[in-house]
Amino acid sequence: MDDRLERMIRQQLRKAGRQFEEAKRAYAEGRTDPDEENAGAELYDLPTDEGGRARVVCRRHAERRSVTVDAEGRPDCFEPDHADCEGCAEDVRDGYVETW
């Protein structure tokens, strides 16, 4: 292969690799950026209603709810030190929360 052609191909491959890494880093930063109030719904890939609120089934009251979820995976109805609420938040973070 001609040296110029080989050098050009290597340069293009390096450029593509840098662009890929930059895009991957930007995607990761965008997925973990908790700027908005309901960042958890997108971060934890929860189904949402028309208002953008996560649709979850409350473990404590066994009912369907549309709630905002913060970046730590806590729904807005979360009560600290309540076993069902703690379990619900853990399930959201682990991806096993019941949704509708």
mmCIF file with all atom_site columns, C-alpha atoms in Angstrom, residues 9-85:
data_model
loop_
_atom_site.group_PDB
_atom_site.id
_atom_site.type_symbol
_atom_site.label_atom_id
_atom_site.label_alt_id
_atom_site.label_comp_id
_atom_site.label_asym_id
_atom_site.label_entity_id
_atom_site.label_seq_id
_atom_site.pdbx_PDB_ins_code
_atom_site.Cartn_x
_atom_site.Cartn_y
_atom_site.Cartn_z
_atom_site.occupancy
_atom_site.B_iso_or_equiv
_atom_site.pdbx_formal_charge
_atom_site.auth_seq_id
_atom_site.auth_comp_id
_atom_site.auth_asym_id
_atom_site.auth_atom_id
_atom_site.pdbx_PDB_model_num
ATOM 1  C CA . ILE A 1 9  ? -6.360  5.928  6.474  1.00 0.00 ? 9  ILE A CA 1
ATOM 2  C CA . ARG A 1 10 ? -4.699  5.880  9.909  1.00 0.00 ? 10 ARG A CA 1
ATOM 3  C CA . GLN A 1 11 ? -5.447  9.573  10.433 1.00 0.00 ? 11 GLN A CA 1
ATOM 4  C CA . GLN A 1 12 ? -9.102  9.056  9.535  1.00 0.00 ? 12 GLN A CA 1
ATOM 5  C CA . LEU A 1 13 ? -9.367  6.044  11.847 1.00 0.00 ? 13 LEU A CA 1
ATOM 6  C CA . ARG A 1 14 ? -7.861  8.028  14.735 1.00 0.00 ? 14 ARG A CA 1
ATOM 7  C CA . LYS A 1 15 ? -10.228 10.909 14.051 1.00 0.00 ? 15 LYS A CA 1
ATOM 8  C CA . ALA A 1 16 ? -13.211 8.539  14.019 1.00 0.00 ? 16 ALA A CA 1
ATOM 9  C CA . GLY A 1 17 ? -12.015 6.954  17.277 1.00 0.00 ? 17 GLY A CA 1
ATOM 10 C CA . ARG A 1 18 ? -11.739 10.358 18.982 1.00 0.00 ? 18 ARG A CA 1
ATOM 11 C CA . GLN A 1 19 ? -15.219 11.339 17.781 1.00 0.00 ? 19 GLN A CA 1
ATOM 12 C CA . PHE A 1 20 ? -16.632 8.052  19.039 1.00 0.00 ? 20 PHE A CA 1
ATOM 13 C CA . GLU A 1 21 ? -15.070 8.486  22.488 1.00 0.00 ? 21 GLU A CA 1
ATOM 14 C CA . GLU A 1 22 ? -16.289 12.083 22.675 1.00 0.00 ? 22 GLU A CA 1
ATOM 15 C CA . ALA A 1 23 ? -19.836 11.032 21.755 1.00 0.00 ? 23 ALA A CA 1
ATOM 16 C CA . LYS A 1 24 ? -19.749 8.170  24.272 1.00 0.00 ? 24 LYS A CA 1
ATOM 17 C CA . ARG A 1 25 ? -18.568 10.521 27.037 1.00 0.00 ? 25 ARG A CA 1
ATOM 18 C CA . ALA A 1 26 ? -21.221 13.135 26.165 1.00 0.00 ? 26 ALA A CA 1
ATOM 19 C CA . TYR A 1 27 ? -23.937 10.463 26.205 1.00 0.00 ? 27 TYR A CA 1
ATOM 20 C CA . ALA A 1 28 ? -22.814 9.186  29.613 1.00 0.00 ? 28 ALA A CA 1
ATOM 21 C CA . GLU A 1 29 ? -22.733 12.728 31.038 1.00 0.00 ? 29 GLU A CA 1
ATOM 22 C CA . GLY A 1 30 ? -26.178 13.456 29.616 1.00 0.00 ? 30 GLY A CA 1
ATOM 23 C CA . ARG A 1 31 ? -27.673 10.304 31.154 1.00 0.00 ? 31 ARG A CA 1
ATOM 24 C CA . THR A 1 32 ? -26.308 11.110 34.613 1.00 0.00 ? 32 THR A CA 1
ATOM 25 C CA . ASP A 1 33 ? -26.923 14.878 34.646 1.00 0.00 ? 33 ASP A CA 1
ATOM 26 C CA . PRO A 1 34 ? -29.548 15.460 37.384 1.00 0.00 ? 34 PRO A CA 1
ATOM 27 C CA . ASP A 1 35 ? -30.402 19.048 36.414 1.00 0.00 ? 35 ASP A CA 1
ATOM 28 C CA . GLU A 1 36 ? -34.143 18.643 36.261 1.00 0.00 ? 36 GLU A CA 1
ATOM 29 C CA . GLU A 1 37 ? -36.610 17.720 38.990 1.00 0.00 ? 37 GLU A CA 1
ATOM 30 C CA . ASN A 1 38 ? -37.676 14.448 37.340 1.00 0.00 ? 38 ASN A CA 1
ATOM 31 C CA . ALA A 1 39 ? -34.219 13.295 36.272 1.00 0.00 ? 39 ALA A CA 1
ATOM 32 C CA . GLY A 1 40 ? -34.784 9.813  37.699 1.00 0.00 ? 40 GLY A CA 1
ATOM 33 C CA . ALA A 1 41 ? -37.563 8.875  35.279 1.00 0.00 ? 41 ALA A CA 1
ATOM 34 C CA . GLU A 1 42 ? -35.190 9.090  32.325 1.00 0.00 ? 42 GLU A CA 1
ATOM 35 C CA . LEU A 1 43 ? -32.099 7.994  34.233 1.00 0.00 ? 43 LEU A CA 1
ATOM 36 C CA . TYR A 1 44 ? -33.755 4.762  35.390 1.00 0.00 ? 44 TYR A CA 1
ATOM 37 C CA . ASP A 1 45 ? -35.683 4.276  32.117 1.00 0.00 ? 45 ASP A CA 1
ATOM 38 C CA . LEU A 1 46 ? -39.157 4.337  33.660 1.00 0.00 ? 46 LEU A CA 1
ATOM 39 C CA . PRO A 1 47 ? -42.351 4.630  31.599 1.00 0.00 ? 47 PRO A CA 1
ATOM 40 C CA . THR A 1 48 ? -43.866 8.106  31.830 1.00 0.00 ? 48 THR A CA 1
ATOM 41 C CA . ASP A 1 49 ? -47.248 9.764  31.438 1.00 0.00 ? 49 ASP A CA 1
ATOM 42 C CA . GLU A 1 50 ? -48.075 12.814 29.301 1.00 0.00 ? 50 GLU A CA 1
ATOM 43 C CA . GLY A 1 51 ? -46.609 15.130 31.950 1.00 0.00 ? 51 GLY A CA 1
ATOM 44 C CA . GLY A 1 52 ? -43.277 13.303 32.040 1.00 0.00 ? 52 GLY A CA 1
ATOM 45 C CA . ARG A 1 53 ? -43.899 11.748 35.458 1.00 0.00 ? 53 ARG A CA 1
ATOM 46 C CA . ALA A 1 54 ? -42.890 8.133  36.070 1.00 0.00 ? 54 ALA A CA 1
ATOM 47 C CA . ARG A 1 55 ? -45.690 5.574  36.251 1.00 0.00 ? 55 ARG A CA 1
ATOM 48 C CA . VAL A 1 56 ? -44.987 3.271  39.192 1.00 0.00 ? 56 VAL A CA 1
ATOM 49 C CA . VAL A 1 57 ? -47.009 1.021  41.479 1.00 0.00 ? 57 VAL A CA 1
ATOM 50 C CA . CYS A 1 58 ? -46.665 2.153  45.085 1.00 0.00 ? 58 CYS A CA 1
ATOM 51 C CA . ARG A 1 59 ? -45.474 -0.683 47.317 1.00 0.00 ? 59 ARG A CA 1
ATOM 52 C CA . ARG A 1 60 ? -46.806 0.984  50.434 1.00 0.00 ? 60 ARG A CA 1
ATOM 53 C CA . HIS A 1 61 ? -50.380 1.599  49.253 1.00 0.00 ? 61 HIS A CA 1
ATOM 54 C CA . ALA A 1 62 ? -50.535 -0.918 46.381 1.00 0.00 ? 62 ALA A CA 1
ATOM 55 C CA . GLU A 1 63 ? -51.828 1.646  43.902 1.00 0.00 ? 63 GLU A CA 1
ATOM 56 C CA . ARG A 1 64 ? -50.790 3.089  40.555 1.00 0.00 ? 64 ARG A CA 1
ATOM 57 C CA . ARG A 1 65 ? -49.151 6.506  40.786 1.00 0.00 ? 65 ARG A CA 1
ATOM 58 C CA . SER A 1 66 ? -47.654 9.062  38.437 1.00 0.00 ? 66 SER A CA 1
ATOM 59 C CA . VAL A 1 67 ? -44.738 10.577 40.341 1.00 0.00 ? 67 VAL A CA 1
ATOM 60 C CA . THR A 1 68 ? -41.557 12.522 39.769 1.00 0.00 ? 68 THR A CA 1
ATOM 61 C CA . VAL A 1 69 ? -38.390 10.574 40.552 1.00 0.00 ? 69 VAL A CA 1
ATOM 62 C CA . ASP A 1 70 ? -35.187 12.284 41.663 1.00 0.00 ? 70 ASP A CA 1
ATOM 63 C CA . ALA A 1 71 ? -31.674 11.338 40.570 1.00 0.00 ? 71 ALA A CA 1
ATOM 64 C CA . GLU A 1 72 ? -31.295 9.007  43.586 1.00 0.00 ? 72 GLU A CA 1
ATOM 65 C CA . GLY A 1 73 ? -34.309 6.973  42.449 1.00 0.00 ? 73 GLY A CA 1
ATOM 66 C CA . ARG A 1 74 ? -36.719 8.270  45.089 1.00 0.00 ? 74 ARG A CA 1
ATOM 67 C CA . PRO A 1 75 ? -40.305 9.001  44.017 1.00 0.00 ? 75 PRO A CA 1
ATOM 68 C CA . ASP A 1 76 ? -41.800 12.253 45.343 1.00 0.00 ? 76 ASP A CA 1
ATOM 69 C CA . CYS A 1 77 ? -44.047 10.211 47.678 1.00 0.00 ? 77 CYS A CA 1
ATOM 70 C CA . PHE A 1 78 ? -40.914 8.683  49.294 1.00 0.00 ? 78 PHE A CA 1
ATOM 71 C CA . GLU A 1 79 ? -40.853 8.733  53.109 1.00 0.00 ? 79 GLU A CA 1
ATOM 72 C CA . PRO A 1 80 ? -37.478 8.109  54.758 1.00 0.00 ? 80 PRO A CA 1
ATOM 73 C CA . ASP A 1 81 ? -37.292 5.293  57.287 1.00 0.00 ? 81 ASP A CA 1
ATOM 74 C CA . HIS A 1 82 ? -40.363 3.528  55.883 1.00 0.00 ? 82 HIS A CA 1
ATOM 75 C CA . ALA A 1 83 ? -39.497 -0.027 54.793 1.00 0.00 ? 83 ALA A CA 1
ATOM 76 C CA . ASP A 1 84 ? -41.801 -0.054 51.752 1.00 0.00 ? 84 ASP A CA 1
ATOM 77 C CA . CYS A 1 85 ? -40.536 3.325  50.542 1.00 0.00 ? 85 CYS A CA 1
#
